[in-house]
PDB file of C-alpha atoms in Angstrom:
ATOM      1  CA  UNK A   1       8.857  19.878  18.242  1.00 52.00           C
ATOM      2  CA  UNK A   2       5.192  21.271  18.987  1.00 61.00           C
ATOM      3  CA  UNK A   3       1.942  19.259  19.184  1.00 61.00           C
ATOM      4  CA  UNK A   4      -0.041  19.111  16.185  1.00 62.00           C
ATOM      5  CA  UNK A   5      -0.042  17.453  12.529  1.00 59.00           C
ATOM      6  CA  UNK A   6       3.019  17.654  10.196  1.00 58.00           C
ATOM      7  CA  UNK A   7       2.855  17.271   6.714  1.00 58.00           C
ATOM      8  CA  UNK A   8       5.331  15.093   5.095  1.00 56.00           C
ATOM      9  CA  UNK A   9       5.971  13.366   1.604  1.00 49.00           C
ATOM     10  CA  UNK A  10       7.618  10.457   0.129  1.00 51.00           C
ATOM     11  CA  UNK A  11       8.984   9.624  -3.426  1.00 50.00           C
ATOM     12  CA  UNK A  12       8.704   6.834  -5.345  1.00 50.00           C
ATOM     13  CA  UNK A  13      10.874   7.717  -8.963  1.00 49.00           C
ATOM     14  CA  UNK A  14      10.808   5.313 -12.254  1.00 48.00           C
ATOM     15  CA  UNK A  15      12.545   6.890 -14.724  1.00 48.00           C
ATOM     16  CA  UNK A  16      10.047   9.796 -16.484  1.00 47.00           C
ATOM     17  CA  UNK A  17       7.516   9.554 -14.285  1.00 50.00           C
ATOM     18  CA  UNK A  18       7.388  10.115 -10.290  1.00 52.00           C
ATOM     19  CA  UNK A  19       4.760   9.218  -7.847  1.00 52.00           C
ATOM     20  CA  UNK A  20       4.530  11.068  -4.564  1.00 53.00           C
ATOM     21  CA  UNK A  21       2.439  10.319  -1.406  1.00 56.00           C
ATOM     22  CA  UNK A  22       1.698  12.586   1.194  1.00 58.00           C
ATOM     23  CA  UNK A  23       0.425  12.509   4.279  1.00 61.00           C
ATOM     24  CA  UNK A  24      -0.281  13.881   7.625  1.00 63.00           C
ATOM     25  CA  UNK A  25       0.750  12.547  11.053  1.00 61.00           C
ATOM     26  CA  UNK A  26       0.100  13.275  14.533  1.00 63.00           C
ATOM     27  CA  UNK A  27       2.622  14.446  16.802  1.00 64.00           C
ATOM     28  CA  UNK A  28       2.452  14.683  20.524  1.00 67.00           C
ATOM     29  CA  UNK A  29       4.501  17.593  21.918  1.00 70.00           C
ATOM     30  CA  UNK A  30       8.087  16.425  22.610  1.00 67.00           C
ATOM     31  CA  UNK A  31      11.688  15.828  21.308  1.00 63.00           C
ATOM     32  CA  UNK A  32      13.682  14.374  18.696  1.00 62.00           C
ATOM     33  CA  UNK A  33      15.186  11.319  19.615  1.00 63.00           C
ATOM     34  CA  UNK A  34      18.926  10.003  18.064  1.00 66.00           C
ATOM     35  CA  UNK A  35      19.219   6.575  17.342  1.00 69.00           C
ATOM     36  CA  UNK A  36      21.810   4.761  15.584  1.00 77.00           C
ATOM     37  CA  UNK A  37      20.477   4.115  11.966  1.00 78.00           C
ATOM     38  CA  UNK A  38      22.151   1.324   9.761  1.00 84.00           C
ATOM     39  CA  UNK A  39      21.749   2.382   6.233  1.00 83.00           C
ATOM     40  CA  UNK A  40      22.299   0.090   2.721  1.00 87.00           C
ATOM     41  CA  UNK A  41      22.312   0.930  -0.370  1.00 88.00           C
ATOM     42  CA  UNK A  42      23.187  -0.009  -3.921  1.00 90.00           C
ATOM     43  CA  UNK A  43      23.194   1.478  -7.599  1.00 90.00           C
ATOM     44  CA  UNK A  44      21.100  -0.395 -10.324  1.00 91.00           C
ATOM     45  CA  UNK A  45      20.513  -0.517 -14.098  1.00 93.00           C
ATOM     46  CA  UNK A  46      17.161   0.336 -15.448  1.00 94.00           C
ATOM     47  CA  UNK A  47      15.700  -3.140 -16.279  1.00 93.00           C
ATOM     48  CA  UNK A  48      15.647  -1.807 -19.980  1.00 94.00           C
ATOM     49  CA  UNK A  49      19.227  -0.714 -19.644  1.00 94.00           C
ATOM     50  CA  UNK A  50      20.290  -3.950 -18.587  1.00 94.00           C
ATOM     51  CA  UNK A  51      18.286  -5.615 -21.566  1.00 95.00           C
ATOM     52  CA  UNK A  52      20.248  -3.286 -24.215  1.00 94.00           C
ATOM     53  CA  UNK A  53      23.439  -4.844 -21.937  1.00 94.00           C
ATOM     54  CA  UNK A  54      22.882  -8.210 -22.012  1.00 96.00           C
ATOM     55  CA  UNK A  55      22.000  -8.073 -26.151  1.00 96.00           C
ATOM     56  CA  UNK A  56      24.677  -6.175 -26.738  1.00 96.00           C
ATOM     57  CA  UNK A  57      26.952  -8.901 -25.206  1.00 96.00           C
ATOM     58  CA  UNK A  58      24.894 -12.241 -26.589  1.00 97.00           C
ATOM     59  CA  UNK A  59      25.716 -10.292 -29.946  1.00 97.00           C
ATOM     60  CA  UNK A  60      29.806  -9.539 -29.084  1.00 96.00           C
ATOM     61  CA  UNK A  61      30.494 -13.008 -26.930  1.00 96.00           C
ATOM     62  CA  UNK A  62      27.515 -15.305 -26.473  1.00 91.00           C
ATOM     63  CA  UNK A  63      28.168 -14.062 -23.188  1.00 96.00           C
ATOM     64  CA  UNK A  64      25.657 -12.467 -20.908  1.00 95.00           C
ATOM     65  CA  UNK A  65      28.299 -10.938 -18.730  1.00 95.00           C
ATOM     66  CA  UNK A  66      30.824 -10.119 -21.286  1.00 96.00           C
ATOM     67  CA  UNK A  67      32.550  -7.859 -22.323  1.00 96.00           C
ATOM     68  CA  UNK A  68      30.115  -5.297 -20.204  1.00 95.00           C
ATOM     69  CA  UNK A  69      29.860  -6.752 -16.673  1.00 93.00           C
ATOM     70  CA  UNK A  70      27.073  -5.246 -14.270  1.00 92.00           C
ATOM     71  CA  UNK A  71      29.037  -3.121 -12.908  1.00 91.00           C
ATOM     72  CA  UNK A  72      30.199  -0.915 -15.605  1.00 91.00           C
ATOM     73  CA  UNK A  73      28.267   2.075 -15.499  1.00 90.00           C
ATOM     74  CA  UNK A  74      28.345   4.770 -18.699  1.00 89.00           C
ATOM     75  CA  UNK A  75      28.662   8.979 -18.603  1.00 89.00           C
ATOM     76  CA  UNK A  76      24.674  10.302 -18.735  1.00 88.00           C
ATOM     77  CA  UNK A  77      23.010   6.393 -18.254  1.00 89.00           C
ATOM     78  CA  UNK A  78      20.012   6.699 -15.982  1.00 91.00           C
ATOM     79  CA  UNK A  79      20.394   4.511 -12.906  1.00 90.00           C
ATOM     80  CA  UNK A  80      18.468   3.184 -10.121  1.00 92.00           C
ATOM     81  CA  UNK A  81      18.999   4.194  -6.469  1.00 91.00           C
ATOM     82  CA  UNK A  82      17.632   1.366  -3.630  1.00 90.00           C
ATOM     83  CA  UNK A  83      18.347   2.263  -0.025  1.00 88.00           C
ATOM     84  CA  UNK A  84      17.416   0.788   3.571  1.00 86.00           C
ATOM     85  CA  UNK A  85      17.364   2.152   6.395  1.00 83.00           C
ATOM     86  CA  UNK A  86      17.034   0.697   9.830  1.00 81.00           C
ATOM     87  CA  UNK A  87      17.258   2.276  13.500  1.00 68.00           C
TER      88      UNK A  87
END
C-alpha cells in the first residue's frame, strides 16, 4: 500500500433513503495486516413492518407473538441488516 490519502465511504441505509459519509485518511507507506475478525450479525423487521405484525396478530389472537412470530420473514418484505465486527 503506498503513502498518501485514500478515499473511502461508508453507508448508512433506512429503507428509501441512504446516507453516505466519506472521508479521507492518511496512510503511511506499509502493509496490510491479517487479523482474526469476529463478525455478528442478525436480520430485522422494519419497525413499521413489525407494527403491521404485531396488529395483525392483536386482531387474529390477542396475541402479540401469534400466529406470526418474529421470525417469520415474507417473499419481497424489506428487512434490516445489523452487523459487528471486531478484530
Amino acid at each position: 500500500m503506498s503513502q498518501g490519502y485514500w478515499h473511502y465511504y461508508s453507508t448508512t441505509d433506512w429503507i428509501d433513503t441512504s446516507h453516505w459519509v466519506y472521508e479521507d485518511l492518511w496512510v503511511e507507506e506499509g502493509h496490510w495486516i491479517e487479523a482474526d475478525i469476529k463478525l455478528e450479525g442478525k436480520v430485522l423487521h422494519t419497525l413499521q413492518w413489525d407494527k403491521n405484525r404485531i396488529n395483525y396478530n392483536l386482531s387474529k389472537s390477542e396475541n402479540e407473538n401469534s400466529p406470526r412470530g418474529y421470525e417469520i420473514f415474507f417473499n419481497g418484505e424489506r428487512f434490516v441488516l445489523n452487523a459487528y465486527a471486531t478484530g
